[in-house]
Amino acid sequence: MYLFEEEFKLHLFGLVIDYPAPAAMALLSGCSEIVLPILLVLGLGTRFAAFGLLAMTGIIQLTIPDGWANFHLPWAAMALALVVWGGGRFSLDCLAVRLGLVPGGRP
C-alpha cells in the first residue's frame, strides 16, 4: 500500500495527482496481476482478461509515462489483439462453445 500512497502518482495533463483510494488500488492491482494472466494462459475469459490487462497497461502508462515505447506499447498491442480476436481454437473459451456450455459464435 505504501507504493500507492507515497511512490506512485498519476501524471494527467501536466499535473501529478495522488491515487484515489490507495488501499483499494493496491488490492485491485495485486489481484489483477495474479488472476488475469492465469486466465489468459488457460484461455478462459480471454477477452475479459485481455481487456483488464489493457486497462492496467493504460493506468501504468499514466503512472510511468516514460516507458511507453519500450514496455507499454507491446503489452497494449498484444492485449488489444486478444480483445479483438479472442483466444483462438485451443482456448477453453472455444472448447466451452463447442461443447455447448455457453451460447455464442466466436470465443
JSON list of C-alpha atoms in Angstrom, two decimals:
[
{"chain": "A", "resi": 1, "resn": "MET", "atom": "CA", "xyz": [0.00, 0.00, 0.00]},
{"chain": "A", "resi": 2, "resn": "TYR", "atom": "CA", "xyz": [3.00, 2.26, 0.59]},
{"chain": "A", "resi": 3, "resn": "LEU", "atom": "CA", "xyz": [3.67, 2.42, -3.15]},
{"chain": "A", "resi": 4, "resn": "PHE", "atom": "CA", "xyz": [0.19, 3.73, -3.95]},
{"chain": "A", "resi": 5, "resn": "GLU", "atom": "CA", "xyz": [0.29, 6.23, -1.09]},
{"chain": "A", "resi": 6, "resn": "GLU", "atom": "CA", "xyz": [3.82, 7.60, -1.49]},
{"chain": "A", "resi": 7, "resn": "GLU", "atom": "CA", "xyz": [5.57, 6.47, -4.66]},
{"chain": "A", "resi": 8, "resn": "PHE", "atom": "CA", "xyz": [3.06, 6.05, -7.48]},
{"chain": "A", "resi": 9, "resn": "LYS", "atom": "CA", "xyz": [1.38, 9.19, -8.82]},
{"chain": "A", "resi": 10, "resn": "LEU", "atom": "CA", "xyz": [-0.87, 9.76, -11.83]},
{"chain": "A", "resi": 11, "resn": "HIS", "atom": "CA", "xyz": [0.51, 12.09, -14.49]},
{"chain": "A", "resi": 12, "resn": "LEU", "atom": "CA", "xyz": [-2.50, 13.74, -16.14]},
{"chain": "A", "resi": 13, "resn": "PHE", "atom": "CA", "xyz": [-2.35, 16.84, -18.33]},
{"chain": "A", "resi": 14, "resn": "GLY", "atom": "CA", "xyz": [0.93, 18.00, -16.82]},
{"chain": "A", "resi": 15, "resn": "LEU", "atom": "CA", "xyz": [-0.31, 17.53, -13.25]},
{"chain": "A", "resi": 16, "resn": "VAL", "atom": "CA", "xyz": [0.90, 14.99, -10.70]},
{"chain": "A", "resi": 17, "resn": "ILE", "atom": "CA", "xyz": [-2.09, 13.57, -8.82]},
{"chain": "A", "resi": 18, "resn": "ASP", "atom": "CA", "xyz": [-2.27, 11.12, -5.91]},
{"chain": "A", "resi": 19, "resn": "TYR", "atom": "CA", "xyz": [-4.06, 7.83, -6.50]},
{"chain": "A", "resi": 20, "resn": "PRO", "atom": "CA", "xyz": [-7.63, 7.85, -5.16]},
{"chain": "A", "resi": 21, "resn": "ALA", "atom": "CA", "xyz": [-8.26, 5.13, -2.54]},
{"chain": "A", "resi": 22, "resn": "PRO", "atom": "CA", "xyz": [-4.71, 3.72, -2.41]},
{"chain": "A", "resi": 23, "resn": "ALA", "atom": "CA", "xyz": [-5.74, 0.67, -0.37]},
{"chain": "A", "resi": 24, "resn": "ALA", "atom": "CA", "xyz": [-8.37, -0.32, -2.93]},
{"chain": "A", "resi": 25, "resn": "MET", "atom": "CA", "xyz": [-5.97, 0.34, -5.80]},
{"chain": "A", "resi": 26, "resn": "ALA", "atom": "CA", "xyz": [-3.28, -1.84, -4.20]},
{"chain": "A", "resi": 27, "resn": "LEU", "atom": "CA", "xyz": [-5.73, -4.71, -3.65]},
{"chain": "A", "resi": 28, "resn": "LEU", "atom": "CA", "xyz": [-7.26, -4.43, -7.12]},
{"chain": "A", "resi": 29, "resn": "SER", "atom": "CA", "xyz": [-3.94, -4.22, -8.95]},
{"chain": "A", "resi": 30, "resn": "GLY", "atom": "CA", "xyz": [-2.40, -7.05, -6.93]},
{"chain": "A", "resi": 31, "resn": "CYS", "atom": "CA", "xyz": [-5.31, -9.40, -7.57]},
{"chain": "A", "resi": 32, "resn": "SER", "atom": "CA", "xyz": [-5.46, -8.42, -11.24]},
{"chain": "A", "resi": 33, "resn": "GLU", "atom": "CA", "xyz": [-1.75, -9.06, -11.76]},
{"chain": "A", "resi": 34, "resn": "ILE", "atom": "CA", "xyz": [-2.23, -12.61, -10.48]},
{"chain": "A", "resi": 35, "resn": "VAL", "atom": "CA", "xyz": [-5.65, -13.63, -11.82]},
{"chain": "A", "resi": 36, "resn": "LEU", "atom": "CA", "xyz": [-5.74, -12.07, -15.30]},
{"chain": "A", "resi": 37, "resn": "PRO", "atom": "CA", "xyz": [-2.53, -13.69, -16.65]},
{"chain": "A", "resi": 38, "resn": "ILE", "atom": "CA", "xyz": [-3.69, -17.08, -15.33]},
{"chain": "A", "resi": 39, "resn": "LEU", "atom": "CA", "xyz": [-6.96, -16.64, -17.22]},
{"chain": "A", "resi": 40, "resn": "LEU", "atom": "CA", "xyz": [-5.01, -15.77, -20.38]},
{"chain": "A", "resi": 41, "resn": "VAL", "atom": "CA", "xyz": [-2.78, -18.84, -20.10]},
{"chain": "A", "resi": 42, "resn": "LEU", "atom": "CA", "xyz": [-5.84, -21.05, -19.69]},
{"chain": "A", "resi": 43, "resn": "GLY", "atom": "CA", "xyz": [-7.74, -19.27, -22.44]},
{"chain": "A", "resi": 44, "resn": "LEU", "atom": "CA", "xyz": [-10.67, -18.79, -20.09]},
{"chain": "A", "resi": 45, "resn": "GLY", "atom": "CA", "xyz": [-12.45, -15.45, -20.33]},
{"chain": "A", "resi": 46, "resn": "THR", "atom": "CA", "xyz": [-9.74, -14.38, -22.74]},
{"chain": "A", "resi": 47, "resn": "ARG", "atom": "CA", "xyz": [-11.34, -11.17, -23.96]},
{"chain": "A", "resi": 48, "resn": "PHE", "atom": "CA", "xyz": [-12.27, -10.09, -20.42]},
{"chain": "A", "resi": 49, "resn": "ALA", "atom": "CA", "xyz": [-8.77, -10.84, -19.10]},
{"chain": "A", "resi": 50, "resn": "ALA", "atom": "CA", "xyz": [-7.07, -9.11, -22.02]},
{"chain": "A", "resi": 51, "resn": "PHE", "atom": "CA", "xyz": [-9.28, -6.04, -21.62]},
{"chain": "A", "resi": 52, "resn": "GLY", "atom": "CA", "xyz": [-8.39, -5.93, -17.92]},
{"chain": "A", "resi": 53, "resn": "LEU", "atom": "CA", "xyz": [-4.68, -6.08, -18.75]},
{"chain": "A", "resi": 54, "resn": "LEU", "atom": "CA", "xyz": [-5.16, -3.42, -21.43]},
{"chain": "A", "resi": 55, "resn": "ALA", "atom": "CA", "xyz": [-6.78, -1.14, -18.85]},
{"chain": "A", "resi": 56, "resn": "MET", "atom": "CA", "xyz": [-3.95, -1.87, -16.41]},
{"chain": "A", "resi": 57, "resn": "THR", "atom": "CA", "xyz": [-1.43, -1.00, -19.12]},
{"chain": "A", "resi": 58, "resn": "GLY", "atom": "CA", "xyz": [-3.17, 2.34, -19.62]},
{"chain": "A", "resi": 59, "resn": "ILE", "atom": "CA", "xyz": [-3.07, 3.11, -15.91]},
{"chain": "A", "resi": 60, "resn": "ILE", "atom": "CA", "xyz": [0.59, 2.08, -15.72]},
{"chain": "A", "resi": 61, "resn": "GLN", "atom": "CA", "xyz": [1.28, 4.43, -18.64]},
{"chain": "A", "resi": 62, "resn": "LEU", "atom": "CA", "xyz": [-0.29, 7.28, -16.68]},
{"chain": "A", "resi": 63, "resn": "THR", "atom": "CA", "xyz": [1.85, 6.35, -13.67]},
{"chain": "A", "resi": 64, "resn": "ILE", "atom": "CA", "xyz": [5.16, 5.84, -15.50]},
{"chain": "A", "resi": 65, "resn": "PRO", "atom": "CA", "xyz": [4.89, 7.95, -18.67]},
{"chain": "A", "resi": 66, "resn": "ASP", "atom": "CA", "xyz": [8.44, 7.34, -19.91]},
{"chain": "A", "resi": 67, "resn": "GLY", "atom": "CA", "xyz": [8.05, 3.60, -20.54]},
{"chain": "A", "resi": 68, "resn": "TRP", "atom": "CA", "xyz": [5.57, 3.74, -23.41]},
{"chain": "A", "resi": 69, "resn": "ALA", "atom": "CA", "xyz": [7.69, 2.68, -26.40]},
{"chain": "A", "resi": 70, "resn": "ASN", "atom": "CA", "xyz": [9.73, 0.03, -24.61]},
{"chain": "A", "resi": 71, "resn": "PHE", "atom": "CA", "xyz": [7.15, -1.69, -22.43]},
{"chain": "A", "resi": 72, "resn": "HIS", "atom": "CA", "xyz": [3.61, -0.37, -22.58]},
{"chain": "A", "resi": 73, "resn": "LEU", "atom": "CA", "xyz": [3.09, -0.30, -26.35]},
{"chain": "A", "resi": 74, "resn": "PRO", "atom": "CA", "xyz": [3.93, -4.01, -26.92]},
{"chain": "A", "resi": 75, "resn": "TRP", "atom": "CA", "xyz": [1.76, -5.04, -23.94]},
{"chain": "A", "resi": 76, "resn": "ALA", "atom": "CA", "xyz": [-1.11, -2.88, -25.19]},
{"chain": "A", "resi": 77, "resn": "ALA", "atom": "CA", "xyz": [-0.80, -4.29, -28.72]},
{"chain": "A", "resi": 78, "resn": "MET", "atom": "CA", "xyz": [-0.86, -7.89, -27.50]},
{"chain": "A", "resi": 79, "resn": "ALA", "atom": "CA", "xyz": [-3.81, -7.26, -25.19]},
{"chain": "A", "resi": 80, "resn": "LEU", "atom": "CA", "xyz": [-5.74, -5.41, -27.90]},
{"chain": "A", "resi": 81, "resn": "ALA", "atom": "CA", "xyz": [-5.20, -8.31, -30.34]},
{"chain": "A", "resi": 82, "resn": "LEU", "atom": "CA", "xyz": [-6.64, -10.74, -27.78]},
{"chain": "A", "resi": 83, "resn": "VAL", "atom": "CA", "xyz": [-9.61, -8.44, -27.12]},
{"chain": "A", "resi": 84, "resn": "VAL", "atom": "CA", "xyz": [-10.37, -8.24, -30.85]},
{"chain": "A", "resi": 85, "resn": "TRP", "atom": "CA", "xyz": [-9.69, -11.84, -31.95]},
{"chain": "A", "resi": 86, "resn": "GLY", "atom": "CA", "xyz": [-10.11, -13.83, -28.74]},
{"chain": "A", "resi": 87, "resn": "GLY", "atom": "CA", "xyz": [-8.13, -16.82, -27.56]},
{"chain": "A", "resi": 88, "resn": "GLY", "atom": "CA", "xyz": [-8.36, -18.96, -30.68]},
{"chain": "A", "resi": 89, "resn": "ARG", "atom": "CA", "xyz": [-9.27, -22.57, -31.24]},
{"chain": "A", "resi": 90, "resn": "PHE", "atom": "CA", "xyz": [-7.06, -24.00, -28.48]},
{"chain": "A", "resi": 91, "resn": "SER", "atom": "CA", "xyz": [-8.58, -21.92, -25.66]},
{"chain": "A", "resi": 92, "resn": "LEU", "atom": "CA", "xyz": [-11.02, -23.10, -23.02]},
{"chain": "A", "resi": 93, "resn": "ASP", "atom": "CA", "xyz": [-13.41, -20.45, -24.34]},
{"chain": "A", "resi": 94, "resn": "CYS", "atom": "CA", "xyz": [-13.57, -22.23, -27.69]},
{"chain": "A", "resi": 95, "resn": "LEU", "atom": "CA", "xyz": [-13.94, -25.62, -26.02]},
{"chain": "A", "resi": 96, "resn": "ALA", "atom": "CA", "xyz": [-16.86, -24.32, -23.95]},
{"chain": "A", "resi": 97, "resn": "VAL", "atom": "CA", "xyz": [-18.60, -23.04, -27.10]},
{"chain": "A", "resi": 98, "resn": "ARG", "atom": "CA", "xyz": [-18.01, -26.35, -28.94]},
{"chain": "A", "resi": 99, "resn": "LEU", "atom": "CA", "xyz": [-19.41, -28.37, -26.03]},
{"chain": "A", "resi": 100, "resn": "GLY", "atom": "CA", "xyz": [-22.45, -26.09, -25.86]},
{"chain": "A", "resi": 101, "resn": "LEU", "atom": "CA", "xyz": [-21.72, -24.93, -22.32]},
{"chain": "A", "resi": 102, "resn": "VAL", "atom": "CA", "xyz": [-22.04, -21.30, -23.35]},
{"chain": "A", "resi": 103, "resn": "PRO", "atom": "CA", "xyz": [-24.02, -19.83, -26.22]},
{"chain": "A", "resi": 104, "resn": "GLY", "atom": "CA", "xyz": [-22.09, -17.95, -28.79]},
{"chain": "A", "resi": 105, "resn": "GLY", "atom": "CA", "xyz": [-20.31, -17.68, -32.00]},
{"chain": "A", "resi": 106, "resn": "ARG", "atom": "CA", "xyz": [-16.72, -16.57, -31.70]},
{"chain": "A", "resi": 107, "resn": "PRO", "atom": "CA", "xyz": [-15.00, -17.44, -28.41]}
]
